[in-house]
Coordinates of C-alpha atoms in Angstrom, one line a residue:
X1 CA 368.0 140.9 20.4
X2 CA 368.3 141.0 24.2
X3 CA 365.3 140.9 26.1
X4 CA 365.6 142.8 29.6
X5 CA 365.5 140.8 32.4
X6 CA 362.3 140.5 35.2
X7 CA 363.6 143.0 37.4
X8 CA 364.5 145.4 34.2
X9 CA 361.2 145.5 33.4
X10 CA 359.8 145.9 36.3
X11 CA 361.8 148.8 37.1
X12 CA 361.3 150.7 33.3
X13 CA 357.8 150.2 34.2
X14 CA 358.3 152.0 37.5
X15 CA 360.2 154.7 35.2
X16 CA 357.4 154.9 33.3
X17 CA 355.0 155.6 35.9
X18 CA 357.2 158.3 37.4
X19 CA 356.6 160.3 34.4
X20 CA 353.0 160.3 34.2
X21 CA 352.9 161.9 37.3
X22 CA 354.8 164.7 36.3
X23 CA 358.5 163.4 36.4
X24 CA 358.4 163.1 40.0
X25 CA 360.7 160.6 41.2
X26 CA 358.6 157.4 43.0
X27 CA 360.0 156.8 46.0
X28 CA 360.2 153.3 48.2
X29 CA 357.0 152.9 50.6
X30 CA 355.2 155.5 48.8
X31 CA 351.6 154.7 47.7
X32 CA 352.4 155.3 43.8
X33 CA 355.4 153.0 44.3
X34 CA 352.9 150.4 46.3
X35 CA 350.5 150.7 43.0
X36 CA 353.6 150.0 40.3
X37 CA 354.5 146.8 42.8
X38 CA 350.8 146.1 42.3
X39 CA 350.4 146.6 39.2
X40 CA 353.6 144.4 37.9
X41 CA 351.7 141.4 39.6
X42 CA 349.6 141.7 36.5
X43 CA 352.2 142.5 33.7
X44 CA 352.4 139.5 30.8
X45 CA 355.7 137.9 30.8
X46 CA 357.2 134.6 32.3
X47 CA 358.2 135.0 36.0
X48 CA 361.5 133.0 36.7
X49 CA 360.9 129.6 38.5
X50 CA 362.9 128.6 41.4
X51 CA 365.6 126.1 40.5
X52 CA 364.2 122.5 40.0
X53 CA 364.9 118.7 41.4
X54 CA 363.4 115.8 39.9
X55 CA 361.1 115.3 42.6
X56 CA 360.1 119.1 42.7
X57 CA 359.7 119.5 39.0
X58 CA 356.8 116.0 38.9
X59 CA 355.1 118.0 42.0
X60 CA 355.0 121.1 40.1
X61 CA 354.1 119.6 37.1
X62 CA 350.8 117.8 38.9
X63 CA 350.1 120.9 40.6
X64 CA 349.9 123.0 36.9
X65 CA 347.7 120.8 35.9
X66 CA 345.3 120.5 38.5
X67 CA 345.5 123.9 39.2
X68 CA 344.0 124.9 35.8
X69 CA 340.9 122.0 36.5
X70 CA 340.1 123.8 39.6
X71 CA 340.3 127.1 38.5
X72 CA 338.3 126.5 36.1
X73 CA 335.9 125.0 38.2
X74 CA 336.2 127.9 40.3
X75 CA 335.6 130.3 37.4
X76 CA 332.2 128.1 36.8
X77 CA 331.1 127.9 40.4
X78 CA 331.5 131.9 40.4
X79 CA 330.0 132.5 37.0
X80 CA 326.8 130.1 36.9
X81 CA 326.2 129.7 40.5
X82 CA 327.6 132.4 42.6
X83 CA 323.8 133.2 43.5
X84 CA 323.3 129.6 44.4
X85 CA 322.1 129.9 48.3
X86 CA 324.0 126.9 49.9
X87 CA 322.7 126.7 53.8
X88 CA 320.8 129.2 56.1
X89 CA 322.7 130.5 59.0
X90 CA 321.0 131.0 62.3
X91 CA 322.0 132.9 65.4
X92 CA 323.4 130.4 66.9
X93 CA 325.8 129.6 64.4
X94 CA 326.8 133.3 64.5
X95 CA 327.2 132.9 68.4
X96 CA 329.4 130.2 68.7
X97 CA 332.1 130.6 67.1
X98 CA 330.6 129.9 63.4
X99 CA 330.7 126.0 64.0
X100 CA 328.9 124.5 60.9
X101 CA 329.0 127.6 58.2
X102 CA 329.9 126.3 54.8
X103 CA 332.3 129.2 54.2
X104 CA 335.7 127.7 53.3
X105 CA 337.1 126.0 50.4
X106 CA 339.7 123.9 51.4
X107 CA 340.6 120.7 49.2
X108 CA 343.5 118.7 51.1
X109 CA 341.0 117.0 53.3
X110 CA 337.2 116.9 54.9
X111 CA 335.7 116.1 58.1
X112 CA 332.0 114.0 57.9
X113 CA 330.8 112.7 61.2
X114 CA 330.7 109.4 60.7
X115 CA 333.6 108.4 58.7
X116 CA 335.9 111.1 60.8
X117 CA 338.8 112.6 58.7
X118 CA 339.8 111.7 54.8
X119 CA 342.1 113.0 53.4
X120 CA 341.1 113.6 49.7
X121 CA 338.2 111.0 49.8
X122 CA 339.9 108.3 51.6
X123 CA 339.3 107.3 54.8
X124 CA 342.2 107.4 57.7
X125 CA 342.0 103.4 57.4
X126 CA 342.4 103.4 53.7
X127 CA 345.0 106.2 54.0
X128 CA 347.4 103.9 56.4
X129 CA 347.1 100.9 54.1
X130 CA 347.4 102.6 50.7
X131 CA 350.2 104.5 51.3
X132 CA 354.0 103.7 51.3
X133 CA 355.7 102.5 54.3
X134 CA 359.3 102.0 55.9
X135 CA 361.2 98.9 55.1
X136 CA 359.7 96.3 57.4
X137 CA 357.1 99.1 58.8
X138 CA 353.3 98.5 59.2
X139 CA 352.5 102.6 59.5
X140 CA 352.0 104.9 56.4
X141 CA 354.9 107.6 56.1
X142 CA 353.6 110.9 56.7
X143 CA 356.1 111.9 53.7
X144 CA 353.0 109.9 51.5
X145 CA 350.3 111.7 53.8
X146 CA 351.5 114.8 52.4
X147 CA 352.0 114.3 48.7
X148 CA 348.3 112.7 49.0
X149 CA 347.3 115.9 50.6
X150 CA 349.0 118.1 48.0
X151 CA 348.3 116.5 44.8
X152 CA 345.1 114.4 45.3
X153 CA 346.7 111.3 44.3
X154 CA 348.2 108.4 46.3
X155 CA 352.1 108.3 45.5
X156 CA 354.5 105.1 44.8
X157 CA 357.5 104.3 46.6
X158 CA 360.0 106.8 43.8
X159 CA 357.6 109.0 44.7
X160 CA 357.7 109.7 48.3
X161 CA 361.3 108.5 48.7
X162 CA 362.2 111.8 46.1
X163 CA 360.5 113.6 48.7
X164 CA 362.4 112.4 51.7
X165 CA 365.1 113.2 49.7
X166 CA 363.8 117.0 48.9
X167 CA 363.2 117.4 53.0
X168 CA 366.8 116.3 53.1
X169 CA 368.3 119.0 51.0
X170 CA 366.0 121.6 52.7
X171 CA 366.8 120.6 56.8
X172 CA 369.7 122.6 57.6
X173 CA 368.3 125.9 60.2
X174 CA 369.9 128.9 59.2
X175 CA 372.5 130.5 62.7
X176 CA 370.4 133.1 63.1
X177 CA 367.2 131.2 63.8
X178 CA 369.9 129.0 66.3
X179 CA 370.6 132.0 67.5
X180 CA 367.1 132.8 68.2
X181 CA 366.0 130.2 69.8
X182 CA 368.7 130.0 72.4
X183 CA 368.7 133.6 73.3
X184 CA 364.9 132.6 75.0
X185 CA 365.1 131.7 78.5
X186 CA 364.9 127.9 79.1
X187 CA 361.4 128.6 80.8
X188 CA 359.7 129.9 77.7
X189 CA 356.8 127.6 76.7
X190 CA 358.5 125.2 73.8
X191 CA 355.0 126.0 71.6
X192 CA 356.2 129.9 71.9
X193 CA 359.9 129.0 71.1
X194 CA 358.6 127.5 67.9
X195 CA 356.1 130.5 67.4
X196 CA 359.2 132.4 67.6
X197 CA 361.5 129.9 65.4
X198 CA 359.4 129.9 62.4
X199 CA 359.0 134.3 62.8
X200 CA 362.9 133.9 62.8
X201 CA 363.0 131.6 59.5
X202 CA 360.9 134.3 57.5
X203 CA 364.1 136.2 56.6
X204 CA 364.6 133.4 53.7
X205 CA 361.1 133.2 52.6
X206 CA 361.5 132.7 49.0
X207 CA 357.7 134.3 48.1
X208 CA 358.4 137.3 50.2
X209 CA 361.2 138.0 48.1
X210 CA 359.1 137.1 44.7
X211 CA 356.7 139.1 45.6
X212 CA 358.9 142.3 46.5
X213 CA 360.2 141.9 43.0
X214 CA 357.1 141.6 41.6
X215 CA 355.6 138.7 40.0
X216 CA 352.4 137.5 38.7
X217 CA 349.2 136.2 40.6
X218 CA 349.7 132.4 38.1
X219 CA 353.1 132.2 39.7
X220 CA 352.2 132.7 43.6
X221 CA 351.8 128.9 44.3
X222 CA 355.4 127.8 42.6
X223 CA 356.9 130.4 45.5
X224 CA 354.5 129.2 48.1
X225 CA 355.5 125.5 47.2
X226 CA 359.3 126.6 48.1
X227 CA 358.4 128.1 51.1
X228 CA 356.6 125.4 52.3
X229 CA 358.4 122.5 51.5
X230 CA 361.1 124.6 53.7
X231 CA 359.2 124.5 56.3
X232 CA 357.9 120.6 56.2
X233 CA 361.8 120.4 56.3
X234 CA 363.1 122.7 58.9
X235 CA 360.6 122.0 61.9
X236 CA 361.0 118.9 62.8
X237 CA 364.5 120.0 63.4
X238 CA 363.3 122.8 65.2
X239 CA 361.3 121.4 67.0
X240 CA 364.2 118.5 68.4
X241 CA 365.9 121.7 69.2
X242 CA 364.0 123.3 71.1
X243 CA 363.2 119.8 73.2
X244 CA 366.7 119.1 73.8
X245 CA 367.6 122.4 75.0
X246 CA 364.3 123.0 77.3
X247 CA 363.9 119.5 78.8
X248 CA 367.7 118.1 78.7
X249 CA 371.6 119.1 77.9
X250 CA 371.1 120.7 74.6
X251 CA 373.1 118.6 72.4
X252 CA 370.8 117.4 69.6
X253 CA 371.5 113.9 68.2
X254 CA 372.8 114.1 64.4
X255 CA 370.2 114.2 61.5
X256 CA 370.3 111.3 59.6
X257 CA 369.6 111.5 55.7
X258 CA 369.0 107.0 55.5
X259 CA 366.3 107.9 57.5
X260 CA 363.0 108.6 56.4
X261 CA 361.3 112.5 57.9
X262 CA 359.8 111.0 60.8
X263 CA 362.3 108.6 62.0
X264 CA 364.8 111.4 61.6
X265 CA 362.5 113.4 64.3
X266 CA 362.5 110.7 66.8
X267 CA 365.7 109.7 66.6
X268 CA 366.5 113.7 67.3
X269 CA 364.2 113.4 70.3
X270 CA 367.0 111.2 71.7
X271 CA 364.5 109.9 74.3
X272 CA 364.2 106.2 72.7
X273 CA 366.0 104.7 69.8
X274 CA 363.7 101.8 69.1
X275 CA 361.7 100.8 65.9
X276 CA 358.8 101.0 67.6
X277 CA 359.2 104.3 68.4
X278 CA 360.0 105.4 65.2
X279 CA 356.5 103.6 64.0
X280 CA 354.5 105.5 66.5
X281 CA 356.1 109.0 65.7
X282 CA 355.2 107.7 61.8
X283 CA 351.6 106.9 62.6
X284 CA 350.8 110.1 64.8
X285 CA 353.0 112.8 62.5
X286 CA 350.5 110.7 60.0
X287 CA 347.3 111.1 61.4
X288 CA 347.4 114.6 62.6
X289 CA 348.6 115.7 59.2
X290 CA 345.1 117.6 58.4
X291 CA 341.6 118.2 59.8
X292 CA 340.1 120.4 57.1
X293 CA 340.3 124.1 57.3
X294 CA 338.1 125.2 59.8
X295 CA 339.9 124.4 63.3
X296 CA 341.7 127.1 64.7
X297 CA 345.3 126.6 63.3
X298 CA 344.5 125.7 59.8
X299 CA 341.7 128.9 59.9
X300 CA 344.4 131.5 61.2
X301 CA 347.0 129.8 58.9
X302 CA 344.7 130.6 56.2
X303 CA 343.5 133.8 57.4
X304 CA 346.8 135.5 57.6
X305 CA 347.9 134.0 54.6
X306 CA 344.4 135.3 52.4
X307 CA 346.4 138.6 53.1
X308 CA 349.3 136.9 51.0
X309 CA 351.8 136.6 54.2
X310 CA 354.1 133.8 53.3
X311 CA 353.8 130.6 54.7
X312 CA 356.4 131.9 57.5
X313 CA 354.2 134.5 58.6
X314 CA 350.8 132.2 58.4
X315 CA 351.9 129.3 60.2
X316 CA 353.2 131.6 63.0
X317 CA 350.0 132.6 63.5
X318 CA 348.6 129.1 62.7
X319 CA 351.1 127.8 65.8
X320 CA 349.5 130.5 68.1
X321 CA 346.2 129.0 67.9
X322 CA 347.4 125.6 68.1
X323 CA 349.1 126.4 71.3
X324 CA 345.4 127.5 73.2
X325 CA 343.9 124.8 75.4
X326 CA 340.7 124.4 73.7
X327 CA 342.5 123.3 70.4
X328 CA 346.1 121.7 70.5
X329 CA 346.6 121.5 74.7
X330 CA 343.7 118.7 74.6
X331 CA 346.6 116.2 74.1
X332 CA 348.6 116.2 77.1
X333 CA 345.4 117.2 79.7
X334 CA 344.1 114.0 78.3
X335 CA 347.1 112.5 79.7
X336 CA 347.5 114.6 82.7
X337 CA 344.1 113.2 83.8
X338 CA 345.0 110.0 83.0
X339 CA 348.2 109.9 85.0
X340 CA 346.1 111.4 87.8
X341 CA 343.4 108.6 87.9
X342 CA 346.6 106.0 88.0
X343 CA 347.5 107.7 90.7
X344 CA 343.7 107.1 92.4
X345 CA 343.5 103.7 91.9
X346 CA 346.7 103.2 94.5
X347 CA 348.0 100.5 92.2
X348 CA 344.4 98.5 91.3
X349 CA 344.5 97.1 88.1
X350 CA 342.1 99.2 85.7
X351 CA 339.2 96.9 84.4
X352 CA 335.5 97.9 83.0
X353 CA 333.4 97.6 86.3
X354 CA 335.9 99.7 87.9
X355 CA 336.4 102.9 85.5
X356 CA 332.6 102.7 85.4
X357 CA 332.4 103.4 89.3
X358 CA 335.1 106.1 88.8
X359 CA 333.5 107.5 85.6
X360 CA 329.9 107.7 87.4
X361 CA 331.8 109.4 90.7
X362 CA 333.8 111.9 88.1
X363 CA 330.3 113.4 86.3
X364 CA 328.6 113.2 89.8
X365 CA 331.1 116.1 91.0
X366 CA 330.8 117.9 87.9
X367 CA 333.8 117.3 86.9
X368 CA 334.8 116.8 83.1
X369 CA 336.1 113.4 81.3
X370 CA 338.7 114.6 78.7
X371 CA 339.0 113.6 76.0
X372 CA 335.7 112.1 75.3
X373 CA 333.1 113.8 72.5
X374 CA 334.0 115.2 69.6
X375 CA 332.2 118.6 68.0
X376 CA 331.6 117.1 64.6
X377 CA 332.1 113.4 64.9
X378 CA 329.5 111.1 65.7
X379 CA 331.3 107.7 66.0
X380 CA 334.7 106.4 67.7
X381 CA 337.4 108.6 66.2
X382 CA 339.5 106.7 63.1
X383 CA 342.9 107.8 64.8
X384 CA 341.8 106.5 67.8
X385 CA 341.2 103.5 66.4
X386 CA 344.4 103.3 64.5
X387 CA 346.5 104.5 68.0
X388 CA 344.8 101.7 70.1
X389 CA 345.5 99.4 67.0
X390 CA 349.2 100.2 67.4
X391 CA 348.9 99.7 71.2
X392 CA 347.5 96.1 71.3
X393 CA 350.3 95.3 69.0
X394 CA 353.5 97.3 70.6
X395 CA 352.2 98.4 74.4
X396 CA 349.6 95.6 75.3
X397 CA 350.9 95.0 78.9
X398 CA 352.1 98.8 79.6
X399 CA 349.8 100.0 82.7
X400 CA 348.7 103.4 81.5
X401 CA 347.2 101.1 78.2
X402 CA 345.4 98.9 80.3
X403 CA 343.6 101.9 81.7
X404 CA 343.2 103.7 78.9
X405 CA 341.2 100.4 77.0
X406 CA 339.5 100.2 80.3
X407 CA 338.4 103.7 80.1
X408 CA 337.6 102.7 76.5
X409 CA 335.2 99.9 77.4
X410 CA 333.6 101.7 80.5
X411 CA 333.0 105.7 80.0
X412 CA 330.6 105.5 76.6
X413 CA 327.9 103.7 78.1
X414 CA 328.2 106.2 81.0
X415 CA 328.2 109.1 78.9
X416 CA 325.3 107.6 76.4
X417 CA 323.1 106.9 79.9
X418 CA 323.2 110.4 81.1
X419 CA 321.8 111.4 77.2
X420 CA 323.1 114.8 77.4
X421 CA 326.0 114.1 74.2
X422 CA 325.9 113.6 71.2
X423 CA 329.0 111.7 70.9
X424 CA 330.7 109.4 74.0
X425 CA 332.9 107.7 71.9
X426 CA 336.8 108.3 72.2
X427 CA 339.3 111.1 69.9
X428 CA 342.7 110.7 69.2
X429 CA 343.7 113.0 72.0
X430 CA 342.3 110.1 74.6
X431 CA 345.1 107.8 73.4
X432 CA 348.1 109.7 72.0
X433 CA 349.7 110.8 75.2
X434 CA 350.0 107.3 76.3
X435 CA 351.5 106.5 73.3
X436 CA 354.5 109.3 73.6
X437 CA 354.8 108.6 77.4
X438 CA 355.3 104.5 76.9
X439 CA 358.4 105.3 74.9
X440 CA 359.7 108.1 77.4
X441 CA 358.5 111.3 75.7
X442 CA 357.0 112.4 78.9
X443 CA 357.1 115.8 79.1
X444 CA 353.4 117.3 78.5
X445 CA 354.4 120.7 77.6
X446 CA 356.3 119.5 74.7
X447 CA 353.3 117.4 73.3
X448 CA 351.7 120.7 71.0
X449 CA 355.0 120.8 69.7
X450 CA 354.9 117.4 68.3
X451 CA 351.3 117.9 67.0
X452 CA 352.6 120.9 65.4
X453 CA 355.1 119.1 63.4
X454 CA 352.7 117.1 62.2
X455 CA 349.8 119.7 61.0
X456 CA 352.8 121.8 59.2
X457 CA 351.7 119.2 56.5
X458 CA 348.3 120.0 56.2
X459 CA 348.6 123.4 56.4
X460 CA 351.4 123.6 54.4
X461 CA 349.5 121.7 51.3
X462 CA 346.7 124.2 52.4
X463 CA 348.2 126.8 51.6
X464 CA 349.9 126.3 48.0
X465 CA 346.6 125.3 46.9
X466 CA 344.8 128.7 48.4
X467 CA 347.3 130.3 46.1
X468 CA 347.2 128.0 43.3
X469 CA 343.2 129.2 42.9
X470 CA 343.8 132.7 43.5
X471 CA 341.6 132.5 46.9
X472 CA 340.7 136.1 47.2
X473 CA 341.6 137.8 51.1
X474 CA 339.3 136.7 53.9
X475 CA 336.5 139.0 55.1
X476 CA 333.7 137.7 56.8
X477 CA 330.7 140.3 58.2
X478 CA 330.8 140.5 62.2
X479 CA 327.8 142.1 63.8
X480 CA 327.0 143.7 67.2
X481 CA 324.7 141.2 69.7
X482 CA 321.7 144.0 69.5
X483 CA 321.9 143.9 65.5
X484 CA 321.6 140.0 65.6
X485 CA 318.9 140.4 67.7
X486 CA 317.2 142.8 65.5
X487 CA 317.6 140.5 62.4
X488 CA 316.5 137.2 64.8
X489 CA 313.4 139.7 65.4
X490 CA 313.1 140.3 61.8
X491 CA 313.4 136.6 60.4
X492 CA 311.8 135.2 63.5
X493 CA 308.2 133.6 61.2
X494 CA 311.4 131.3 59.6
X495 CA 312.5 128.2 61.4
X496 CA 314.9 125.9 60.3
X497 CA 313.6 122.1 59.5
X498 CA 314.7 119.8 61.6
X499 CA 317.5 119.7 63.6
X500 CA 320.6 121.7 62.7
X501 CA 323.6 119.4 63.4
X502 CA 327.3 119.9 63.9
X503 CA 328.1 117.9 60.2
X504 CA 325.9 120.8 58.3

């Protein structure tokens, strides 16, 4: 017997509809045609799976399985508690900008206020000693970040070197997205060059294509992990591209496959070819891998792609976000400040007594201290902690260090006198631009690129398991200000006990 093939079936079925609407001929874009795509999404049958590696086919295999538990779970939470109130929203919530509604599922990683970041239960400290490093490196490899991110579990050595060598196989950038990227003027913001990059890359998106044939809602995730292993791949290529091009001749130094994903982006930077270097690209393209789902990037990323955009189409979006000032530009103002105090201090060496004086002088003008606070966190932030970690060991002497542990030692108490913050302790964006600028990365537009890199992980992981649920389309309710008022009118005999805090 000979079985017809995917796309045979699909198009008998197609057939088949024609005639029950009277013989009439479906035609492309039409809505009938748009309900037979839809409806092959559903037909039984076995979809064809993208061609496997070793590597790939283990990643799948975890992801099948653990896919299943959580649907499950899913199923459950639906079925036995879908009534189950969870937290009371208030108006102010609804005001700004939804901080603290439970109203995500997102399992790569979660935010608590005291322990900052995990990443599937472990802590950021935990995270840099568990996982696999570099010969002769200290740092976790942010290849080991991600396969903790994606499959819950922390990987061996085989394990993340098979996925070095998948990123490998999946680096080269097609011409035309060359092509795209040098036809934009030299001046074009290097975050909008990538925005435009990764729109350029969607011509190849493997679940675009899947899903155009038709294919069911199981099979989703196995063309979302193609997609977005591509992407992991391809950006930090991109991204060296794009630097190269906007901030010096052009020429790209050659992609190295003995080196592990991160070394291979700094050594494309071409700005410093030392070890060190290559550890403190490991450790940042490592610690900015995820912050849950809620921050702007990961939320549009996840947004776009409830609407099942691929991941081309959702990170664009994602990147968009990431390049506003409030979310990924904290990095480099952080630095820009910092440079501009150096410049203050006429060549004074930065100590405690000092950066209090300045710190005191700064609030007293109403000006703001970047890079201080945090909206969820309540303690000193992990990466921080990790960056000045790296610092005292690689940078201890380097002038703009020195002021930024002075900084460290003086501006909490000033903050935590004034009593108007919940949090005066330091985030990562207080110490990462020192980091980039002591091994000659200096150009500050270029720093949201280098986050971006980073986050394509998290976002990345984000999204196959969105898909590997089923996570239906986004849709929250929005409201007019004079109907909020009339429900806070309504509901105003209930007050909420206690204080309602960022963590809730």
């Amino acid at each position: 017997l000979k079985f017809p093939t995917r796309s045979e079936h699909i198009q008998r079925q197609r057939l088949v509809a024609a005639q029950d609407v009277g013989h009439r001929t479906v035609l492309p874009g039409t809505a009938m045609e748009r309900v037979n795509r839809l409806a092959a999404h559903v037909t039984p049958g076995l979809a064809p799976q993208p061609v496997s590696s070793g590597i790939l086919e283990v990643m799948r295999t975890k992801i099948a399985v653990l896919a299943k538990e959580k649907a499950a779970l899913k199923a459950d939470l639906l079925k036995n508690h879908g009534e189950r109130k969870i937290q009371d929203v208030t108006v102010e919530m609804a005001i700004n900008g939804a901080r603290a509604i439970k109203s995500m599922v997102t399992e790569t990683s979660d935010l608590d206020a005291n322990m900052g970041i995990a990443y599937r239960h472990l802590s950021l400290y935990d995270v840099n000693k568990k996982l696999p490093k570099a010969p002769g490196g200290q740092v976790a490899l942010p290849e080991g970040a991600f396969w903790l991110l994606f499959t819950g579990q922390v990987p061996t050595d085989e394990e993340v070197k098979g996925l070095t060598e998948e990123f490998h196989k999946r680096s080269a950038i097609p011409e035309n997205v060359k092509s795209t990227i040098d036809s934009l003027p030299i001046q074009t913001h290097p975050m909008t060059q990538l925005s435009v990059a990764m729109l350029a890359l969607q011509k190849d998106s493997k679940f675009f294509k899947k899903y155009q044939e038709g294919m069911k809602k199981d099979d989703y995730w196995a063309y979302a992990l193609e997609d977005c292993l591509d992407v992991i791949a391809k950006i930090p290529v991109i991204a060296a591209t794009i630097y190269r091009r906007t901030f010096h001749d052009g020429k790209v130094p050659a992609y190295d496959t003995k080196l592990d994903w991160a070394a291979n982006f700094a050594q494309m930077l071409g700005v410093n070819e030392s070890e060190g270097f290559k550890e403190a690209v490991r450790l940042y393209l490592m610690l900015h891998a995820d912050h849950e789902g809620g921050n702007v990037s990961a939320h549009a990323t996840h947004l776009v792609g409830s609407a099942l955009s691929d991941p081309y189409y959702a990170w664009a979006a994602g990147l968009c976000g990431l390049a506003g000032p409030l979310h990924g530009l904290a990095n480099q103002e952080c630095l820009s400040w910092l440079l501009d105090v150096q410049k203050q201090l006429h060549g004074q060496k930065p100590t405690k007594e000092l950066m209090t004086d300045f710190a005191n002088k700064t609030l007293k003008e109403g000006k703001v201290i970047p890079g201080f606070g945090h909206a969820v966190l309540r303690n000193t932030d992990p990466r921080y902690m990790l960056e000045r970690d790296f610092a005292l060991k690689h940078c201890a002497d380097d002038p703009l260090f020195q002021l930024v542990d002075a900084c460290y030692q003086a501006i909490p108490p000033v903050l935590l006198k004034q009593g108007k913050v919940k949090n005066p302790y330091p985030n990562v964006d207080a110490h990462s631009g020192q980091l980039m600028y002591f091994y000659n990365l200096r150009e500050e537009n270029f720093y949201t690129v280098v986050f971006a890199v980073s986050r394509t992980m998290g976002v990345m992981a984000q999204y196959i398991w969105s898909r590997a649920v089923n996570l239906p389309i986004e849709r929250p309710k929005s409201l007019p200000l004079d109907d909020l008022l009339s429900l806070a009118k309504k509901h105003r005999w209930q007050r909420p006990k206690g204080n309602v805090s960022d963590q809730q």
